[in-house]
mmCIF file of N, CA and C in Angstrom:
data_model
loop_
_atom_site.group_PDB
_atom_site.id
_atom_site.type_symbol
_atom_site.label_atom_id
_atom_site.label_comp_id
_atom_site.label_asym_id
_atom_site.label_seq_id
_atom_site.Cartn_x
_atom_site.Cartn_y
_atom_site.Cartn_z
ATOM 1 N N MET A 342 145.166 251.800 84.430
ATOM 2 C CA MET A 342 145.302 252.516 83.247
ATOM 3 C C MET A 342 146.098 253.555 83.952
ATOM 4 N N ARG A 343 146.322 254.257 85.142
ATOM 5 C CA ARG A 343 146.426 255.227 86.118
ATOM 6 C C ARG A 343 148.123 255.070 86.042
ATOM 7 N N THR A 344 148.376 253.792 86.489
ATOM 8 C CA THR A 344 150.071 253.365 86.130
ATOM 9 C C THR A 344 150.514 253.838 84.941
ATOM 10 N N CYS A 345 149.911 253.192 83.905
ATOM 11 C CA CYS A 345 150.430 253.326 82.474
ATOM 12 C C CYS A 345 150.549 254.854 82.538
ATOM 13 N N LEU A 346 149.506 255.613 82.664
ATOM 14 C CA LEU A 346 149.287 257.181 82.183
ATOM 15 C C LEU A 346 150.884 257.841 83.245
ATOM 16 N N THR A 347 151.156 257.108 84.536
ATOM 17 C CA THR A 347 151.805 258.028 84.998
ATOM 18 C C THR A 347 153.605 257.648 84.316
ATOM 19 N N LEU A 348 153.660 256.144 83.883
ATOM 20 C CA LEU A 348 154.730 255.820 83.220
ATOM 21 C C LEU A 348 155.009 256.572 82.005
ATOM 22 N N LEU A 349 154.351 256.855 81.419
ATOM 23 C CA LEU A 349 153.972 257.547 80.000
ATOM 24 C C LEU A 349 154.318 258.869 80.489
ATOM 25 N N LEU A 350 154.418 259.461 81.459
ATOM 26 C CA LEU A 350 154.105 260.779 81.987
ATOM 27 C C LEU A 350 155.671 260.799 82.239
ATOM 28 N N ALA A 351 156.227 259.782 83.094
ATOM 29 C CA ALA A 351 157.654 260.172 83.933
ATOM 30 C C ALA A 351 158.499 259.664 82.215
ATOM 31 N N ALA A 352 157.971 258.622 81.305
ATOM 32 C CA ALA A 352 159.256 258.502 80.148
ATOM 33 C C ALA A 352 159.505 259.805 79.541
ATOM 34 N N VAL A 353 158.343 260.640 79.608
ATOM 35 C CA VAL A 353 157.978 261.713 78.174
ATOM 36 C C VAL A 353 158.979 263.049 78.977
ATOM 37 N N LEU A 354 159.017 263.240 80.169
ATOM 38 C CA LEU A 354 159.441 264.367 81.011
ATOM 39 C C LEU A 354 161.259 263.362 81.525
ATOM 40 N N CYS A 355 161.809 262.516 80.936
ATOM 41 C CA CYS A 355 162.730 261.909 81.590
ATOM 42 C C CYS A 355 163.668 262.225 79.932
ATOM 43 N N THR A 356 163.027 262.259 78.935
ATOM 44 C CA THR A 356 163.708 262.483 77.834
ATOM 45 C C THR A 356 164.376 263.378 77.186
ATOM 46 N N GLU A 357 165.465 263.531 76.769
ATOM 47 C CA GLU A 357 166.059 264.892 76.332
ATOM 48 C C GLU A 357 165.302 265.330 75.089
ATOM 49 N N GLN A 358 165.006 266.721 74.946
ATOM 50 C CA GLN A 358 164.565 267.297 73.727
ATOM 51 C C GLN A 358 165.340 267.142 72.523
ATOM 52 N N ALA A 359 164.996 266.665 71.436
ATOM 53 C CA ALA A 359 165.461 266.106 70.447
ATOM 54 C C ALA A 359 166.382 267.776 69.962
ATOM 55 N N ARG A 360 167.053 268.265 69.670
ATOM 56 C CA ARG A 360 168.036 269.335 69.373
ATOM 57 C C ARG A 360 168.571 269.754 68.182
ATOM 58 N N SER A 361 168.177 269.893 66.966
ATOM 59 C CA SER A 361 169.124 269.947 65.788
ATOM 60 C C SER A 361 169.459 271.679 65.253
ATOM 61 N N LEU A 362 170.619 271.420 65.171
ATOM 62 C CA LEU A 362 171.219 272.684 64.830
ATOM 63 C C LEU A 362 171.141 272.933 63.585
ATOM 64 N N LYS A 363 170.847 274.316 62.795
ATOM 65 C CA LYS A 363 170.549 274.680 61.927
ATOM 66 C C LYS A 363 171.719 275.711 60.962
ATOM 67 N N CYS A 364 172.217 275.429 59.973
ATOM 68 C CA CYS A 364 173.599 276.477 59.774
ATOM 69 C C CYS A 364 172.932 276.730 58.394
ATOM 70 N N TYR A 365 174.004 277.851 58.450
ATOM 71 C CA TYR A 365 173.901 278.399 56.553
ATOM 72 C C TYR A 365 174.805 278.059 55.430
ATOM 73 N N THR A 366 174.567 277.277 54.725
ATOM 74 C CA THR A 366 175.600 276.601 53.839
ATOM 75 C C THR A 366 175.595 276.785 52.864
ATOM 76 N N CYS A 367 177.116 276.833 51.692
ATOM 77 C CA CYS A 367 177.305 277.089 50.766
ATOM 78 C C CYS A 367 178.714 276.826 50.003
ATOM 79 N N THR A 368 178.837 276.832 48.773
ATOM 80 C CA THR A 368 180.451 276.392 48.699
ATOM 81 C C THR A 368 180.740 277.478 47.945
ATOM 82 N N GLU A 369 182.103 277.683 47.944
ATOM 83 C CA GLU A 369 182.489 278.843 47.018
ATOM 84 C C GLU A 369 182.072 279.862 46.660
ATOM 85 N N GLN A 370 181.459 280.748 46.997
ATOM 86 C CA GLN A 370 180.379 281.741 46.883
ATOM 87 C C GLN A 370 180.996 283.018 46.818
ATOM 88 N N ALA A 371 181.014 284.056 45.669
ATOM 89 C CA ALA A 371 181.724 285.301 45.573
ATOM 90 C C ALA A 371 181.034 286.086 47.032
ATOM 91 N N SER A 372 179.896 286.161 47.124
ATOM 92 C CA SER A 372 179.023 287.070 48.282
ATOM 93 C C SER A 372 178.683 286.264 49.449
ATOM 94 N N ASN A 373 178.466 286.751 50.447
ATOM 95 C CA ASN A 373 177.555 286.344 51.381
ATOM 96 C C ASN A 373 176.310 286.667 50.848
ATOM 97 N N ALA A 374 175.439 287.237 49.931
ATOM 98 C CA ALA A 374 173.849 286.857 49.869
ATOM 99 C C ALA A 374 173.839 285.371 49.237
ATOM 100 N N GLN A 375 174.612 284.953 48.777
ATOM 101 C CA GLN A 375 174.238 283.543 48.065
ATOM 102 C C GLN A 375 174.668 282.492 48.995
ATOM 103 N N CYS A 376 175.132 283.308 50.158
ATOM 104 C CA CYS A 376 175.203 282.330 51.312
ATOM 105 C C CYS A 376 174.334 281.692 52.627
ATOM 106 N N LEU A 377 172.719 282.072 52.147
ATOM 107 C CA LEU A 377 172.042 282.209 52.821
ATOM 108 C C LEU A 377 170.862 280.963 53.114
ATOM 109 N N ILE A 378 171.229 279.142 52.854
ATOM 110 C CA ILE A 378 170.776 278.326 52.445
ATOM 111 C C ILE A 378 170.579 277.495 53.684
ATOM 112 N N PRO A 379 169.612 277.768 54.872
ATOM 113 C CA PRO A 379 169.304 276.951 55.957
ATOM 114 C C PRO A 379 169.566 275.501 55.934
ATOM 115 N N THR A 380 170.168 274.852 56.518
ATOM 116 C CA THR A 380 170.267 273.250 56.556
ATOM 117 C C THR A 380 170.662 272.817 57.591
ATOM 118 N N ASP A 381 169.555 271.795 58.010
ATOM 119 C CA ASP A 381 169.844 270.451 59.205
ATOM 120 C C ASP A 381 171.460 270.012 59.386
ATOM 121 N N CYS A 382 171.371 270.169 60.590
ATOM 122 C CA CYS A 382 173.330 269.677 60.772
ATOM 123 C C CYS A 382 172.924 268.730 61.632
ATOM 124 N N ALA A 383 173.581 267.396 61.593
ATOM 125 C CA ALA A 383 174.057 266.374 62.785
ATOM 126 C C ALA A 383 175.179 266.683 63.270
ATOM 127 N N ASP A 384 175.733 268.119 63.329
ATOM 128 C CA ASP A 384 177.375 267.854 63.351
ATOM 129 C C ASP A 384 177.070 269.079 64.539
ATOM 130 N N LYS A 385 177.994 269.710 65.420
ATOM 131 C CA LYS A 385 177.975 270.736 66.470
ATOM 132 C C LYS A 385 178.146 271.955 66.019
ATOM 133 N N TYR A 386 178.873 272.021 65.153
ATOM 134 C CA TYR A 386 179.468 273.818 64.652
ATOM 135 C C TYR A 386 178.739 273.702 63.449
ATOM 136 N N CYS A 387 178.301 274.866 63.204
ATOM 137 C CA CYS A 387 178.582 276.034 62.254
ATOM 138 C C CYS A 387 179.540 276.228 61.853
ATOM 139 N N LEU A 388 180.365 276.393 60.145
ATOM 140 C CA LEU A 388 181.723 276.874 59.810
ATOM 141 C C LEU A 388 181.436 277.654 58.715
ATOM 142 N N THR A 389 182.033 278.720 58.625
ATOM 143 C CA THR A 389 182.461 280.132 58.089
ATOM 144 C C THR A 389 183.971 279.768 57.451
ATOM 145 N N THR A 390 184.510 279.926 56.216
ATOM 146 C CA THR A 390 185.533 280.087 55.650
ATOM 147 C C THR A 390 185.391 281.154 54.804
ATOM 148 N N TYR A 391 186.448 282.432 54.633
ATOM 149 C CA TYR A 391 186.586 283.284 53.774
ATOM 150 C C TYR A 391 187.998 283.629 53.686
ATOM 151 N N ALA A 392 187.956 283.074 51.911
ATOM 152 C CA ALA A 392 189.502 283.206 51.222
ATOM 153 C C ALA A 392 189.100 284.133 50.574
ATOM 154 N N SER A 393 190.414 285.369 50.382
ATOM 155 C CA SER A 393 190.674 286.128 49.253
ATOM 156 C C SER A 393 192.175 286.087 48.942
ATOM 157 N N GLY A 394 191.941 286.951 47.720
ATOM 158 C CA GLY A 394 193.521 286.833 46.713
ATOM 159 C C GLY A 394 193.765 287.211 45.878
ATOM 160 N N GLY A 395 194.655 288.348 45.340
ATOM 161 C CA GLY A 395 194.865 288.702 44.411
ATOM 162 C C GLY A 395 195.499 289.799 44.324
ATOM 163 N N ILE A 396 195.285 290.755 43.425
ATOM 164 C CA ILE A 396 196.109 291.711 43.429
ATOM 165 C C ILE A 396 195.337 293.002 43.181
ATOM 166 N N GLY A 397 194.562 294.228 43.590
ATOM 167 C CA GLY A 397 193.921 294.983 43.194
ATOM 168 C C GLY A 397 192.825 294.364 42.811
ATOM 169 N N THR A 398 192.055 295.111 41.554
ATOM 170 C CA THR A 398 190.370 294.445 41.093
ATOM 171 C C THR A 398 190.729 292.845 40.764
ATOM 172 N N LYS A 399 191.633 292.556 40.334
ATOM 173 C CA LYS A 399 192.039 291.451 39.930
ATOM 174 C C LYS A 399 191.866 290.162 40.961
ATOM 175 N N GLY A 400 192.250 290.917 41.965
ATOM 176 C CA GLY A 400 191.731 289.479 43.361
ATOM 177 C C GLY A 400 189.992 289.301 43.386
ATOM 178 N N GLY A 401 189.854 288.280 44.435
ATOM 179 C CA GLY A 401 188.364 288.120 44.425
ATOM 180 C C GLY A 401 188.439 287.230 45.869
ATOM 181 N N GLN A 402 187.180 287.199 46.140
ATOM 182 C CA GLN A 402 187.259 286.275 47.708
ATOM 183 C C GLN A 402 186.009 285.312 47.310
ATOM 184 N N ARG A 403 186.394 284.232 48.147
ATOM 185 C CA ARG A 403 185.333 283.163 48.206
ATOM 186 C C ARG A 403 184.897 282.696 49.885
ATOM 187 N N ILE A 404 183.228 282.379 50.066
ATOM 188 C CA ILE A 404 183.061 282.399 51.126
ATOM 189 C C ILE A 404 182.102 280.816 50.939
ATOM 190 N N THR A 405 182.404 279.759 51.883
ATOM 191 C CA THR A 405 182.305 278.817 52.114
ATOM 192 C C THR A 405 181.669 278.843 53.518
ATOM 193 N N LYS A 406 180.354 278.098 53.903
ATOM 194 C CA LYS A 406 179.747 277.779 55.042
ATOM 195 C C LYS A 406 179.162 276.347 54.869
ATOM 196 N N LYS A 407 179.069 275.562 56.633
ATOM 197 C CA LYS A 407 178.725 274.252 56.392
ATOM 198 C C LYS A 407 178.621 274.075 57.785
ATOM 199 N N CYS A 408 178.374 272.854 57.905
ATOM 200 C CA CYS A 408 178.147 271.769 59.317
ATOM 201 C C CYS A 408 179.585 271.432 59.218
ATOM 202 N N SER A 409 179.908 271.046 60.536
ATOM 203 C CA SER A 409 180.937 270.489 60.820
ATOM 204 C C SER A 409 180.989 270.213 62.310
ATOM 205 N N PRO A 410 181.808 268.909 62.413
ATOM 206 C CA PRO A 410 182.135 268.156 63.805
ATOM 207 C C PRO A 410 183.098 268.445 64.533
ATOM 208 N N VAL A 411 183.895 269.598 64.064
ATOM 209 C CA VAL A 411 185.355 270.011 64.645
ATOM 210 C C VAL A 411 184.678 271.434 64.724
ATOM 211 N N CYS A 412 185.963 271.957 65.428
ATOM 212 C CA CYS A 412 186.063 274.173 65.266
ATOM 213 C C CYS A 412 187.692 274.359 65.048
ATOM 214 N N PRO A 413 187.472 274.446 63.524
ATOM 215 C CA PRO A 413 189.491 274.829 63.616
ATOM 216 C C PRO A 413 189.266 276.225 63.136
ATOM 217 N N THR A 414 189.518 276.933 63.988
ATOM 218 C CA THR A 414 189.966 278.091 63.592
ATOM 219 C C THR A 414 191.094 278.477 62.942
ATOM 220 N N THR A 415 191.330 278.928 61.894
ATOM 221 C CA THR A 415 192.266 280.045 60.995
ATOM 222 C C THR A 415 191.848 281.318 61.045
ATOM 223 N N ASN A 416 193.303 281.736 61.100
ATOM 224 C CA ASN A 416 193.500 283.642 60.879
ATOM 225 C C ASN A 416 195.070 283.523 59.601
ATOM 226 N N LEU A 417 195.493 283.357 58.677
ATOM 227 C CA LEU A 417 196.276 283.724 58.017
ATOM 228 C C LEU A 417 196.105 284.538 56.978
ATOM 229 N N ASN A 418 196.883 285.773 57.000
ATOM 230 C CA ASN A 418 197.086 286.704 55.689
ATOM 231 C C ASN A 418 198.392 286.799 55.423
ATOM 232 N N MET A 419 198.820 286.609 54.400
ATOM 233 C CA MET A 419 200.009 286.289 53.750
ATOM 234 C C MET A 419 200.364 288.154 52.884
ATOM 235 N N GLY A 420 199.377 288.758 52.729
ATOM 236 C CA GLY A 420 199.253 289.987 52.218
ATOM 237 C C GLY A 420 198.366 289.950 50.901
ATOM 238 N N VAL A 421 198.955 288.939 49.703
ATOM 239 C CA VAL A 421 198.431 288.716 48.211
ATOM 240 C C VAL A 421 197.421 287.850 48.193
ATOM 241 N N ALA A 422 197.088 286.507 49.940
ATOM 242 C CA ALA A 422 196.062 286.081 50.099
ATOM 243 C C ALA A 422 195.974 286.053 51.432
ATOM 244 N N ALA A 423 194.597 285.365 52.084
ATOM 245 C CA ALA A 423 194.374 285.120 53.311
ATOM 246 C C ALA A 423 193.046 284.650 53.564
ATOM 247 N N ILE A 424 192.821 283.720 54.142
ATOM 248 C CA ILE A 424 191.909 282.730 54.772
ATOM 249 C C ILE A 424 191.345 282.714 55.695
ATOM 250 N N SER A 425 190.527 282.907 56.773
ATOM 251 C CA SER A 425 189.749 282.909 58.161
ATOM 252 C C SER A 425 188.733 281.929 58.259
ATOM 253 N N THR A 426 188.509 281.479 59.150
ATOM 254 C CA THR A 426 187.960 280.034 59.545
ATOM 255 C C THR A 426 187.333 280.281 60.751
ATOM 256 N N THR A 427 186.006 280.680 61.003
ATOM 257 C CA THR A 427 185.441 280.796 62.384
ATOM 258 C C THR A 427 184.254 279.649 62.406
ATOM 259 N N CYS A 428 183.602 279.682 63.708
ATOM 260 C CA CYS A 428 183.113 278.158 64.063
ATOM 261 C C CYS A 428 181.422 279.081 64.926
ATOM 262 N N CYS A 429 180.535 278.290 65.218
ATOM 263 C CA CYS A 429 179.926 278.750 66.188
ATOM 264 C C CYS A 429 179.011 277.382 66.418
ATOM 265 N N GLU A 430 178.228 277.748 67.609
ATOM 266 C CA GLU A 430 177.658 276.927 68.248
ATOM 267 C C GLU A 430 176.022 276.911 68.061
ATOM 268 N N HIS A 431 175.450 277.909 67.938
ATOM 269 C CA HIS A 431 174.196 277.969 67.996
ATOM 270 C C HIS A 431 173.488 278.002 66.315
ATOM 271 N N SER A 432 172.211 278.063 66.178
ATOM 272 C CA SER A 432 171.420 277.693 65.248
ATOM 273 C C SER A 432 171.591 278.959 64.218
ATOM 274 N N LEU A 433 171.675 278.793 63.249
ATOM 275 C CA LEU A 433 171.934 280.103 62.188
ATOM 276 C C LEU A 433 172.627 281.255 62.820
ATOM 277 N N CYS A 434 173.653 280.502 62.843
ATOM 278 C CA CYS A 434 174.550 281.754 63.928
ATOM 279 C C CYS A 434 175.710 281.869 62.561
ATOM 280 N N ASN A 435 175.828 281.640 61.787
ATOM 281 C CA ASN A 435 177.125 281.761 60.414
ATOM 282 C C ASN A 435 176.439 282.831 59.354
ATOM 283 N N ILE A 436 175.408 283.416 59.609
ATOM 284 C CA ILE A 436 175.113 284.432 59.075
ATOM 285 C C ILE A 436 175.886 285.186 58.445
ATOM 286 N N SER A 437 176.634 286.109 58.631
ATOM 287 C CA SER A 437 177.713 286.984 58.529
ATOM 288 C C SER A 437 178.569 286.092 57.779
ATOM 289 N N GLY A 438 179.181 286.679 57.210
ATOM 290 C CA GLY A 438 180.761 285.888 56.314
ATOM 291 C C GLY A 438 181.850 286.570 57.101
ATOM 292 N N ALA A 439 182.863 285.667 57.545
ATOM 293 C CA ALA A 439 183.948 286.311 58.271
ATOM 294 C C ALA A 439 185.007 287.240 57.577
ATOM 295 N N SER A 440 184.579 288.964 57.545
ATOM 296 C CA SER A 440 185.220 289.236 56.454
ATOM 297 C C SER A 440 186.146 290.090 56.923
ATOM 298 N N SER A 441 186.400 290.047 58.134
ATOM 299 C CA SER A 441 187.478 290.433 59.354
ATOM 300 C C SER A 441 188.809 290.511 58.231
ATOM 301 N N VAL A 442 188.836 289.061 57.442
ATOM 302 C CA VAL A 442 190.392 288.849 56.712
ATOM 303 C C VAL A 442 190.568 289.765 54.893
ATOM 304 N N LYS A 443 190.885 290.752 55.516
ATOM 305 C CA LYS A 443 191.437 291.001 53.585
ATOM 306 C C LYS A 443 193.031 291.533 53.060
ATOM 307 N N THR A 444 192.623 291.207 52.184
ATOM 308 C CA THR A 444 194.800 291.188 51.615
ATOM 309 C C THR A 444 195.119 292.835 51.847
ATOM 310 N N SER A 445 196.386 292.618 52.653
ATOM 311 C CA SER A 445 196.648 293.978 53.226
ATOM 312 C C SER A 445 197.523 294.721 51.699
ATOM 313 N N SER A 446 197.257 295.900 50.999
ATOM 314 C CA SER A 446 197.985 296.285 50.285
ATOM 315 C C SER A 446 199.537 296.508 50.927
ATOM 316 N N VAL A 447 199.505 297.289 51.970
ATOM 317 C CA VAL A 447 200.908 297.555 52.240
ATOM 318 C C VAL A 447 202.414 296.514 51.929
ATOM 319 N N VAL A 448 201.742 294.816 52.706
ATOM 320 C CA VAL A 448 202.114 293.495 52.451
ATOM 321 C C VAL A 448 202.654 293.383 51.277
ATOM 322 N N MET A 449 201.040 293.713 50.244
ATOM 323 C CA MET A 449 201.323 293.246 49.063
ATOM 324 C C MET A 449 202.774 294.132 48.141
ATOM 325 N N ALA A 450 202.582 295.703 48.220
ATOM 326 C CA ALA A 450 203.389 296.323 48.034
ATOM 327 C C ALA A 450 204.978 296.117 48.263
ATOM 328 N N THR A 451 205.152 295.793 49.662
ATOM 329 C CA THR A 451 206.480 295.647 50.163
ATOM 330 C C THR A 451 207.093 294.660 49.257
ATOM 331 N N GLY A 452 206.329 293.393 49.056
ATOM 332 C CA GLY A 452 206.256 292.104 48.330
ATOM 333 C C GLY A 452 207.457 292.237 47.162
ATOM 334 N N ILE A 453 206.096 293.052 46.236
ATOM 335 C CA ILE A 453 206.477 293.342 45.311
ATOM 336 C C ILE A 453 207.819 294.302 44.848
ATOM 337 N N LEU A 454 207.826 295.443 45.492
ATOM 338 C CA LEU A 454 209.400 296.103 45.771
ATOM 339 C C LEU A 454 210.538 295.267 46.463
ATOM 340 N N ALA A 455 210.277 294.243 46.840
ATOM 341 C CA ALA A 455 211.271 293.155 47.912
ATOM 342 C C ALA A 455 211.632 292.539 46.001
ATOM 343 N N SER A 456 210.852 291.826 45.701
ATOM 344 C CA SER A 456 211.319 291.226 44.543
ATOM 345 C C SER A 456 211.667 292.020 43.142
ATOM 346 N N LEU A 457 211.066 293.295 43.235
ATOM 347 C CA LEU A 457 211.687 294.235 42.165
ATOM 348 C C LEU A 457 213.437 294.354 42.575
ATOM 349 N N THR A 458 213.497 294.464 43.397
ATOM 350 C CA THR A 458 214.554 295.381 43.926
ATOM 351 C C THR A 458 215.827 293.724 43.464
ATOM 352 N N TYR A 459 215.265 292.956 44.501
ATOM 353 C CA TYR A 459 216.358 292.161 43.968
ATOM 354 C C TYR A 459 216.573 291.275 42.836
ATOM 355 N N ILE A 460 215.586 291.150 41.724
ATOM 356 C CA ILE A 460 215.824 290.984 40.461
ATOM 357 C C ILE A 460 216.859 291.900 39.841
ATOM 358 N N LEU A 461 216.213 293.719 40.056
ATOM 359 C CA LEU A 461 217.611 294.431 39.297
ATOM 360 C C LEU A 461 219.045 294.080 40.521
ATOM 361 N N ARG A 462 218.664 294.032 41.876
ATOM 362 C CA ARG A 462 220.506 293.781 42.169
ATOM 363 C C ARG A 462 221.333 292.609 40.878
ATOM 364 N N ILE A 463 220.361 291.386 40.978
ATOM 365 C CA ILE A 463 221.432 290.200 40.826
ATOM 366 C C ILE A 463 221.316 290.364 38.773
ATOM 367 N N GLY A 464 220.136 291.314 38.067
ATOM 368 C CA GLY A 464 221.116 291.428 36.908
ATOM 369 C C GLY A 464 220.018 291.028 36.024
ATOM 370 N N LEU A 465 218.998 290.710 36.025
ATOM 371 C CA LEU A 465 218.347 290.065 35.473
ATOM 372 C C LEU A 465 217.144 291.207 34.115
#
């Protein structure tokens, strides 16, 4: 009996603790407040993608949060549209949106002005 208990204790001490990652998840939501659904994940990373686009008040933003086996970091800002992807490795670490990406008014105005100048020069 004593041998069985010793073997059982050794087996318990030698096993790794199961560690489950939890991430907030949502798909294409307009605000971060709608992206606070905790989900158990089998993957290694929590991923947050923030996309915005449009001109002035007609623009919009979309937030997607999910579990991911890889960490693809993206930060692309084209003035009229922008996308940012961030990832983290701790449970519920993706609570905030990747709000560091915003469309640039100066870049949009420069693009519009260059387009108008080109159109006027060719005489359309």
